[in-house]
């Protein structure tokens, strides 16, 4: 594959930006090659600066669930742009998107728009502290909730890919207020709550772990968290930045039938433009300024272009017959195809999959096991270049980089992916 232009661009970028990129995983460090510079994308395909075409399973790390450059989304953005790109004042689209989010996710009674998933989780944390009058939060090893200081403790995603479970720059006092428990291990949560009686404001969790590879929570574990939070007056916060509108219209909480007190969103609700949101029970959300004393604001929050892209994306989901059934069918096709090929190649790996999120791994339930598996996979399946936060891959005709999913993949794309997978094995 000729990647001369991408390599040249990367050499130039390194002179101007930290590591040449504006977000760490884009540097492709753990793939062991220079990053690709993407020139265009449409449907399930991406084209780089050198003209190489890829079947994309990253989907911009989640937002592009209806495919890249969907004609309806592009048209809506163009029309909205004609009327102005930012007003610093309210616009109608904010209401429309809020209404649709509430319709999709019934636990959300009131919602506040922000600009990213990180902002959503940071704001939800402040709100939880303001509402409960408590300081500490519990998060789980391997879960990623954006790059807010309090969350960069034993985090997943790019933080783990770079081998930086904790980040310099996070003060000891901030870190002291973040307690970390083990995913799917309720005893570890009970212990923390017991030894910090009356001090825990919230438990944050990715209800299906996506930033340590795809690691689903067990239903009884989530139910036990719900019961514990009710008993101890702790807020249960589902971080659905990745799972929201992906696993079902109502996200993971619909799938599991468990309602959190607050939910954080991002990715898909922006349809490819920068949007995040947090919402939940009205009693809690009313604490946010200006209806309450917990301050949170944003120059570009509710931006008309971003609202338009998100709104159109959610409308496409709503208006497409059997959207999630189709996504499931495609994901299952790929999973089954890969499983057959692994069996044929006598390789004892499996796939963790929940809907359109999946990872090639051995079955795992905790972060620790994941790290061991990761090392083993690196050793044994280097050709496939599995990366740590393995929820996505780009697949080229001959090579398979990294694994996730969208409605835009055709049968032909899926078969080409399986053929590449077989060759890689
Ligand atoms: N929460 C989860 C579960 C995520 O996966 C991410 C990003 O990958 C975030 C929060 C942070 O979102 P953003 O990158 O939009 O700040």
Short mmCIF file of C-alpha atoms and ligand atoms in Angstrom, two decimals:
data_model
loop_
_atom_site.label_atom_id
_atom_site.label_comp_id
_atom_site.label_asym_id
_atom_site.label_seq_id
_atom_site.Cartn_x
_atom_site.Cartn_y
_atom_site.Cartn_z
CA UNK A 1 0.00 0.00 0.00
CA UNK A 2 1.40 3.37 -1.00
CA UNK A 3 1.06 5.85 1.87
CA UNK A 4 3.68 8.38 0.80
CA UNK A 5 1.40 11.41 1.13
CA UNK A 6 0.09 10.35 4.52
CA UNK A 7 3.65 9.83 5.79
CA UNK A 8 4.71 13.23 4.46
CA UNK A 9 1.74 14.91 6.09
CA UNK A 10 2.51 13.18 9.38
CA UNK A 11 6.14 14.32 9.28
CA UNK A 12 4.92 17.90 8.81
CA UNK A 13 2.20 17.57 11.45
CA UNK A 14 4.75 16.45 14.04
CA UNK A 15 6.40 19.88 13.79
CA UNK A 16 3.20 21.62 14.78
CA UNK A 17 1.11 19.39 17.04
CA UNK A 18 1.93 17.12 20.01
CA UNK A 19 2.75 13.78 18.44
CA UNK A 20 1.44 15.21 15.17
CA UNK A 21 -2.19 14.73 16.18
CA UNK A 22 -5.11 16.33 18.00
CA UNK A 23 -6.18 13.14 19.77
CA UNK A 24 -3.71 10.43 20.83
CA UNK A 25 -5.17 7.28 19.22
CA UNK A 26 -4.96 8.92 15.80
CA UNK A 27 -1.18 8.54 15.94
CA UNK A 28 -1.64 4.79 15.28
CA UNK A 29 1.17 4.08 17.80
CA UNK A 30 -0.08 0.66 18.78
CA UNK A 31 -0.66 -0.34 15.16
CA UNK A 32 3.02 0.18 14.49
CA UNK A 33 2.74 2.40 11.43
CA UNK A 34 2.36 6.05 10.48
CA UNK A 35 -1.20 7.34 10.68
CA UNK A 36 -3.34 7.62 7.58
CA UNK A 37 -4.65 11.01 6.51
CA UNK A 38 -8.25 10.68 5.45
CA UNK A 39 -9.29 12.79 2.48
CA UNK A 40 -12.94 11.76 2.17
CA UNK A 41 -15.55 9.31 3.39
CA UNK A 42 -18.94 8.14 2.13
CA UNK A 43 -21.16 5.34 3.42
CA UNK A 44 -18.90 2.59 4.77
CA UNK A 45 -15.81 3.65 2.80
CA UNK A 46 -12.95 6.01 3.53
CA UNK A 47 -10.29 7.21 1.14
CA UNK A 48 -6.88 8.43 2.32
CA UNK A 49 -4.65 11.16 0.90
CA UNK A 50 -2.89 8.61 -1.31
CA UNK A 51 -6.14 7.33 -2.80
CA UNK A 52 -6.27 4.02 -0.88
CA UNK A 53 -9.78 2.90 -0.10
CA UNK A 54 -10.78 1.29 3.18
CA UNK A 55 -13.84 -0.38 4.59
CA UNK A 56 -14.27 1.59 7.78
CA UNK A 57 -15.19 -0.02 11.08
CA UNK A 58 -14.19 2.92 13.23
CA UNK A 59 -17.04 5.19 12.20
CA UNK A 60 -15.22 8.20 13.66
CA UNK A 61 -15.10 6.21 16.94
CA UNK A 62 -18.85 5.84 16.97
CA UNK A 63 -20.82 8.82 15.64
CA UNK A 64 -21.26 7.69 12.04
CA UNK A 65 -23.85 4.97 12.67
CA UNK A 66 -25.84 5.85 9.54
CA UNK A 67 -22.68 5.94 7.42
CA UNK A 68 -20.32 8.72 6.39
CA UNK A 69 -21.69 11.77 4.56
CA UNK A 70 -25.28 10.52 4.62
CA UNK A 71 -27.06 12.65 1.98
CA UNK A 72 -29.85 13.66 4.38
CA UNK A 73 -27.40 14.73 7.08
CA UNK A 74 -25.23 16.67 4.63
CA UNK A 75 -28.24 18.44 3.10
CA UNK A 76 -29.61 19.37 6.52
CA UNK A 77 -26.23 20.79 7.61
CA UNK A 78 -25.92 22.77 4.36
CA UNK A 79 -29.39 24.25 4.77
CA UNK A 80 -28.77 25.10 8.42
CA UNK A 81 -25.41 26.72 7.59
CA UNK A 82 -27.14 29.09 5.15
CA UNK A 83 -29.00 30.55 8.13
CA UNK A 84 -25.90 31.11 10.26
CA UNK A 85 -23.44 28.90 12.10
CA UNK A 86 -23.70 30.13 15.69
CA UNK A 87 -25.96 32.58 17.46
CA UNK A 88 -24.96 32.49 21.12
CA UNK A 89 -28.69 32.39 21.67
CA UNK A 90 -31.32 29.68 21.64
CA UNK A 91 -32.55 28.00 18.45
CA UNK A 92 -35.48 25.69 17.73
CA UNK A 93 -33.34 22.69 16.83
CA UNK A 94 -32.20 22.40 20.46
CA UNK A 95 -35.77 21.73 21.52
CA UNK A 96 -36.35 19.25 18.70
CA UNK A 97 -33.22 17.26 19.58
CA UNK A 98 -34.01 17.33 23.32
CA UNK A 99 -37.52 16.00 22.60
CA UNK A 100 -36.19 13.18 20.43
CA UNK A 101 -33.56 12.18 23.01
CA UNK A 102 -36.30 12.03 25.66
CA UNK A 103 -38.50 9.97 23.36
CA UNK A 104 -35.69 7.48 22.71
CA UNK A 105 -34.47 7.32 26.32
CA UNK A 106 -37.39 7.51 28.77
CA UNK A 107 -35.18 7.85 31.90
CA UNK A 108 -34.19 11.26 30.56
CA UNK A 109 -36.76 13.82 31.71
CA UNK A 110 -34.59 16.88 31.20
CA UNK A 111 -31.45 17.12 29.09
CA UNK A 112 -28.62 19.68 28.72
CA UNK A 113 -26.56 19.87 25.51
CA UNK A 114 -22.79 20.29 25.66
CA UNK A 115 -20.02 19.89 23.07
CA UNK A 116 -18.43 16.52 23.79
CA UNK A 117 -18.71 13.32 25.79
CA UNK A 118 -16.00 14.62 28.10
CA UNK A 119 -18.01 17.73 28.91
CA UNK A 120 -21.08 15.58 29.52
CA UNK A 121 -19.37 13.34 32.09
CA UNK A 122 -17.57 16.24 33.81
CA UNK A 123 -20.84 18.15 34.10
CA UNK A 124 -22.75 15.10 35.31
CA UNK A 125 -20.10 14.60 37.99
CA UNK A 126 -20.42 18.20 39.21
CA UNK A 127 -24.19 17.86 39.21
CA UNK A 128 -24.05 14.61 41.19
CA UNK A 129 -21.81 16.27 43.77
CA UNK A 130 -24.05 19.33 43.92
CA UNK A 131 -27.19 17.22 44.29
CA UNK A 132 -25.88 14.82 46.93
CA UNK A 133 -23.51 17.16 48.76
CA UNK A 134 -20.86 14.40 48.60
CA UNK A 135 -17.40 14.48 47.02
CA UNK A 136 -16.35 11.01 45.96
CA UNK A 137 -17.18 9.10 42.81
CA UNK A 138 -16.74 5.46 41.92
CA UNK A 139 -15.64 4.41 38.45
CA UNK A 140 -14.52 1.08 37.06
CA UNK A 141 -11.09 -0.03 35.93
CA UNK A 142 -10.87 0.02 32.16
CA UNK A 143 -13.86 2.32 31.67
CA UNK A 144 -13.20 5.60 29.91
CA UNK A 145 -15.33 8.64 30.60
CA UNK A 146 -13.43 11.28 28.65
CA UNK A 147 -10.36 13.19 29.71
CA UNK A 148 -11.67 15.08 32.75
CA UNK A 149 -9.08 14.92 35.56
CA UNK A 150 -11.29 12.85 37.86
CA UNK A 151 -11.77 10.16 35.25
CA UNK A 152 -8.15 9.64 34.23
CA UNK A 153 -7.65 7.03 36.90
CA UNK A 154 -7.19 3.47 35.61
CA UNK A 155 -9.00 4.54 32.46
CA UNK A 156 -9.47 2.62 29.23
CA UNK A 157 -9.43 3.83 25.60
CA UNK A 158 -6.36 5.72 24.34
CA UNK A 159 -5.13 6.20 27.91
CA UNK A 160 -4.67 2.45 28.23
CA UNK A 161 -3.42 2.07 24.67
CA UNK A 162 -0.57 4.40 25.58
CA UNK A 163 0.03 2.48 28.81
CA UNK A 164 -0.90 5.51 30.91
CA UNK A 165 -3.57 4.31 33.33
CA UNK A 166 -3.15 7.51 35.36
CA UNK A 167 -2.13 10.84 33.88
CA UNK A 168 0.50 13.25 35.21
CA UNK A 169 -1.14 16.60 35.85
CA UNK A 170 -4.00 15.12 37.83
CA UNK A 171 -3.51 16.35 41.38
CA UNK A 172 -3.38 13.92 44.29
CA UNK A 173 -6.39 15.57 45.88
CA UNK A 174 -8.45 15.16 42.72
CA UNK A 175 -7.38 11.55 42.31
CA UNK A 176 -8.23 10.87 45.97
CA UNK A 177 -11.89 11.56 45.26
CA UNK A 178 -12.04 8.94 42.52
CA UNK A 179 -12.46 5.39 43.79
CA UNK A 180 -11.99 2.57 41.32
CA UNK A 181 -13.80 -0.73 41.46
CA UNK A 182 -13.55 -3.85 39.28
CA UNK A 183 -16.00 -4.24 36.43
CA UNK A 184 -18.59 -6.97 36.96
CA UNK A 185 -17.36 -7.42 40.54
CA UNK A 186 -20.07 -6.13 42.90
CA UNK A 187 -18.08 -7.05 46.02
CA UNK A 188 -15.41 -4.52 45.05
CA UNK A 189 -18.12 -1.84 44.91
CA UNK A 190 -19.66 -2.86 48.24
CA UNK A 191 -16.24 -2.59 49.88
CA UNK A 192 -15.66 0.93 48.54
CA UNK A 193 -19.11 2.13 49.53
CA UNK A 194 -18.75 0.60 53.00
CA UNK A 195 -15.35 2.18 53.64
CA UNK A 196 -16.56 5.56 52.31
CA UNK A 197 -19.97 5.54 53.97
CA UNK A 198 -22.03 8.61 53.11
CA UNK A 199 -19.25 10.10 50.96
CA UNK A 200 -20.00 8.67 47.50
CA UNK A 201 -21.95 10.98 45.20
CA UNK A 202 -22.14 8.80 42.11
CA UNK A 203 -21.18 5.56 40.43
CA UNK A 204 -20.18 6.02 36.80
CA UNK A 205 -20.23 3.04 34.49
CA UNK A 206 -20.17 2.17 30.81
CA UNK A 207 -23.08 -0.32 30.91
CA UNK A 208 -21.39 -2.17 28.10
CA UNK A 209 -17.68 -1.57 28.38
CA UNK A 210 -16.39 -0.29 25.06
CA UNK A 211 -13.06 1.20 26.00
CA UNK A 212 -11.37 -2.00 27.16
CA UNK A 213 -12.63 -3.85 24.14
CA UNK A 214 -16.25 -4.89 24.24
CA UNK A 215 -16.95 -6.17 27.78
CA UNK A 216 -20.65 -6.41 28.60
CA UNK A 217 -21.80 -5.88 32.16
CA UNK A 218 -23.73 -8.80 33.61
CA UNK A 219 -27.38 -7.87 34.17
CA UNK A 220 -27.30 -8.94 37.82
CA UNK A 221 -24.25 -6.73 38.33
CA UNK A 222 -26.02 -3.66 36.96
CA UNK A 223 -29.13 -4.51 38.97
CA UNK A 224 -27.00 -4.83 42.12
CA UNK A 225 -25.51 -1.40 41.39
CA UNK A 226 -29.01 0.01 40.97
CA UNK A 227 -30.12 -1.50 44.31
CA UNK A 228 -26.99 -0.31 46.09
CA UNK A 229 -27.39 3.23 44.75
CA UNK A 230 -31.03 3.32 45.88
CA UNK A 231 -30.12 2.07 49.33
CA UNK A 232 -27.18 4.44 49.79
CA UNK A 233 -28.66 7.49 47.99
CA UNK A 234 -25.85 7.40 45.44
CA UNK A 235 -26.58 8.49 41.87
CA UNK A 236 -26.16 5.78 39.25
CA UNK A 237 -24.77 7.34 36.07
CA UNK A 238 -24.67 5.39 32.84
CA UNK A 239 -22.07 6.72 30.47
CA UNK A 240 -23.80 5.97 27.17
CA UNK A 241 -21.50 8.15 25.07
CA UNK A 242 -20.64 5.04 23.07
CA UNK A 243 -23.64 2.78 23.68
CA UNK A 244 -26.35 5.47 23.41
CA UNK A 245 -28.46 5.08 20.22
CA UNK A 246 -26.06 2.28 19.19
CA UNK A 247 -27.21 -0.79 21.12
CA UNK A 248 -30.87 0.17 20.88
CA UNK A 249 -32.86 3.38 20.44
CA UNK A 250 -32.77 3.71 24.22
CA UNK A 251 -29.16 2.54 24.48
CA UNK A 252 -27.84 -0.04 26.93
CA UNK A 253 -30.41 0.93 29.57
CA UNK A 254 -33.18 -0.24 27.22
CA UNK A 255 -31.33 -3.47 26.52
CA UNK A 256 -30.84 -4.26 30.21
CA UNK A 257 -34.13 -2.78 31.42
CA UNK A 258 -32.33 -0.79 34.14
CA UNK A 259 -32.80 2.96 34.46
CA UNK A 260 -29.94 5.12 35.75
CA UNK A 261 -30.45 8.44 37.54
CA UNK A 262 -28.41 10.30 34.94
CA UNK A 263 -27.10 9.40 31.48
CA UNK A 264 -24.29 10.95 29.50
CA UNK A 265 -24.33 11.01 25.70
CA UNK A 266 -22.03 11.98 22.85
CA UNK A 267 -20.94 10.61 19.49
CA UNK A 268 -24.17 9.60 17.65
CA UNK A 269 -26.26 12.53 18.96
CA UNK A 270 -23.90 14.85 17.08
CA UNK A 271 -24.13 12.94 13.79
CA UNK A 272 -20.43 13.70 13.22
CA UNK A 273 -20.45 17.23 14.66
CA UNK A 274 -19.31 18.03 18.21
CA UNK A 275 -22.19 17.33 20.61
CA UNK A 276 -22.50 15.81 24.03
CA UNK A 277 -25.43 15.80 26.44
CA UNK A 278 -26.39 14.74 29.92
CA UNK A 279 -29.84 14.17 31.27
CA UNK A 280 -31.99 12.25 33.67
CA UNK A 281 -34.45 12.68 36.48
CA UNK A 282 -36.00 16.14 36.50
CA UNK A 283 -35.47 16.57 40.24
CA UNK A 284 -31.70 16.24 39.71
CA UNK A 285 -31.42 18.10 36.40
CA UNK A 286 -33.26 21.10 37.84
CA UNK A 287 -30.17 21.71 39.99
CA UNK A 288 -28.37 22.94 36.82
CA UNK A 289 -28.08 26.71 36.23
CA UNK A 290 -30.14 28.72 35.55
CA UNK A 291 -32.90 26.63 37.14
CA UNK A 292 -30.56 25.65 39.97
CA UNK A 293 -27.22 26.55 41.59
CA UNK A 294 -24.87 24.05 39.85
CA UNK A 295 -23.07 26.07 37.19
CA UNK A 296 -22.46 24.74 33.71
CA UNK A 297 -22.38 26.69 30.44
CA UNK A 298 -20.99 26.73 26.89
CA UNK A 299 -20.45 29.30 24.13
CA UNK A 300 -21.21 26.73 21.44
CA UNK A 301 -23.59 24.46 23.38
CA UNK A 302 -26.71 23.72 21.32
CA UNK A 303 -24.93 24.98 18.21
CA UNK A 304 -27.44 25.03 15.33
CA UNK A 305 -25.28 22.99 12.93
CA UNK A 306 -24.43 20.37 15.53
CA UNK A 307 -28.08 20.11 16.63
CA UNK A 308 -29.12 19.71 13.00
CA UNK A 309 -26.64 16.90 12.30
CA UNK A 310 -27.67 15.05 15.46
CA UNK A 311 -31.36 15.56 14.87
CA UNK A 312 -31.18 14.32 11.28
CA UNK A 313 -29.16 11.27 12.35
CA UNK A 314 -31.69 10.33 15.02
CA UNK A 315 -34.55 10.91 12.56
CA UNK A 316 -32.92 8.54 10.06
CA UNK A 317 -32.65 5.93 12.81
CA UNK A 318 -36.30 6.46 13.76
CA UNK A 319 -37.57 6.36 10.18
CA UNK A 320 -35.53 3.36 8.98
CA UNK A 321 -37.55 0.18 9.31
CA UNK A 322 -35.91 -2.29 11.68
CA UNK A 323 -32.76 -0.16 11.98
CA UNK A 324 -31.36 -2.07 14.95
CA UNK A 325 -32.48 -5.46 13.65
CA UNK A 326 -30.54 -4.78 10.44
CA UNK A 327 -27.49 -3.66 12.38
CA UNK A 328 -27.72 -6.80 14.48
CA UNK A 329 -28.03 -8.97 11.39
CA UNK A 330 -24.91 -7.46 9.81
CA UNK A 331 -22.93 -7.65 13.04
CA UNK A 332 -23.94 -11.27 13.60
CA UNK A 333 -22.99 -12.12 10.01
CA UNK A 334 -19.49 -10.76 10.55
CA UNK A 335 -19.16 -12.35 13.97
CA UNK A 336 -20.24 -15.76 12.72
CA UNK A 337 -18.02 -15.50 9.66
CA UNK A 338 -15.02 -14.63 11.81
CA UNK A 339 -15.79 -17.40 14.27
CA UNK A 340 -15.92 -19.95 11.45
CA UNK A 341 -12.59 -18.72 10.10
CA UNK A 342 -10.96 -18.83 13.53
CA UNK A 343 -12.21 -22.38 14.01
CA UNK A 344 -10.92 -23.38 10.59
CA UNK A 345 -7.54 -21.90 11.47
CA UNK A 346 -7.60 -23.75 14.79
CA UNK A 347 -7.31 -20.56 16.79
CA UNK A 348 -8.91 -20.50 20.18
CA UNK A 349 -10.24 -16.96 20.20
CA UNK A 350 -13.72 -15.72 20.53
CA UNK A 351 -15.66 -12.56 19.96
CA UNK A 352 -17.31 -10.44 22.63
CA UNK A 353 -20.24 -8.80 20.91
CA UNK A 354 -23.21 -6.75 22.00
CA UNK A 355 -25.11 -5.52 18.96
CA UNK A 356 -22.78 -3.54 16.76
CA UNK A 357 -19.94 -3.38 19.32
CA UNK A 358 -17.52 -6.25 19.22
CA UNK A 359 -13.98 -7.35 19.95
CA UNK A 360 -11.94 -10.39 19.06
CA UNK A 361 -10.71 -11.81 22.38
CA UNK A 362 -11.00 -14.58 24.85
CA UNK A 363 -14.06 -14.22 27.06
CA UNK A 364 -13.30 -11.75 29.81
CA UNK A 365 -15.14 -10.07 32.59
CA UNK A 366 -12.52 -7.92 34.25
CA UNK A 367 -9.93 -5.42 33.22
CA UNK A 368 -7.07 -7.46 34.67
CA UNK A 369 -7.88 -10.46 32.56
CA UNK A 370 -8.17 -8.16 29.58
CA UNK A 371 -4.61 -6.92 30.03
CA UNK A 372 -3.30 -10.49 30.12
CA UNK A 373 -5.31 -11.34 27.04
CA UNK A 374 -4.07 -8.25 25.29
CA UNK A 375 -0.47 -9.33 25.76
CA UNK A 376 -1.23 -12.81 24.53
CA UNK A 377 -3.08 -11.51 21.51
CA UNK A 378 -0.22 -9.16 20.67
CA UNK A 379 2.12 -12.13 20.71
CA UNK A 380 -0.03 -14.57 18.85
CA UNK A 381 -1.99 -12.50 16.42
CA UNK A 382 0.32 -9.65 15.62
CA UNK A 383 -0.52 -9.89 11.96
CA UNK A 384 -4.04 -8.82 12.75
CA UNK A 385 -2.66 -5.88 14.74
CA UNK A 386 -5.29 -6.02 17.44
CA UNK A 387 -5.16 -2.86 19.48
CA UNK A 388 -6.03 -2.37 23.12
CA UNK A 389 -9.29 -0.43 23.04
CA UNK A 390 -10.28 -2.85 20.42
CA UNK A 391 -13.69 -1.69 19.47
CA UNK A 392 -12.93 -0.79 15.88
CA UNK A 393 -10.79 -1.66 12.94
CA UNK A 394 -10.05 -0.42 9.52
CA UNK A 395 -9.93 -3.18 7.01
CA UNK A 396 -8.09 -2.91 3.75
CA UNK A 397 -8.15 -5.59 1.08
CA UNK A 398 -5.10 -7.37 2.49
CA UNK A 399 -4.88 -6.35 6.07
CA UNK A 400 -7.05 -6.06 9.09
CA UNK A 401 -6.16 -3.36 11.53
CA UNK A 402 -8.75 -2.99 14.12
CA UNK A 403 -12.38 -3.69 14.75
CA UNK A 404 -16.56 -1.60 15.09
CA UNK A 405 -19.90 -1.09 13.00
CA UNK A 406 -22.51 0.72 10.97
CA UNK A 407 -25.67 0.31 8.97
CA UNK A 408 -23.92 1.40 5.76
CA UNK A 409 -21.88 -1.77 5.32
CA UNK A 410 -23.10 -3.79 2.36
CA UNK A 411 -23.02 -7.56 2.03
CA UNK A 412 -20.09 -7.09 -0.31
CA UNK A 413 -18.21 -5.04 2.33
CA UNK A 414 -18.79 -7.73 4.92
CA UNK A 415 -17.59 -10.50 2.63
CA UNK A 416 -14.52 -8.47 1.66
CA UNK A 417 -13.83 -8.01 5.37
CA UNK A 418 -14.11 -11.73 6.01
CA UNK A 419 -11.81 -12.48 3.08
CA UNK A 420 -9.24 -10.03 4.49
CA UNK A 421 -9.64 -11.59 7.92
CA UNK A 422 -9.00 -15.06 6.53
CA UNK A 423 -5.88 -13.86 4.74
CA UNK A 424 -4.64 -12.14 7.88
CA UNK A 425 -5.08 -15.31 9.92
N1 LIG B 1 -17.38 8.30 27.52
C1 LIG B 1 -17.20 7.23 26.73
C2 LIG B 1 -17.84 5.93 27.09
C3 LIG B 1 -16.42 7.33 25.57
O1 LIG B 1 -16.24 6.26 24.80
C4 LIG B 1 -15.85 8.58 25.25
C5 LIG B 1 -15.01 8.72 24.07
O2 LIG B 1 -14.59 7.80 23.42
C6 LIG B 1 -16.08 9.66 26.10
C7 LIG B 1 -16.85 9.49 27.23
C8 LIG B 1 -15.50 11.00 25.79
O3 LIG B 1 -16.15 11.56 24.69
P1 LIG B 1 -15.42 12.70 23.84
O4 LIG B 1 -14.29 12.05 23.14
O5 LIG B 1 -16.52 13.18 22.91
O6 LIG B 1 -15.00 13.75 24.78
#
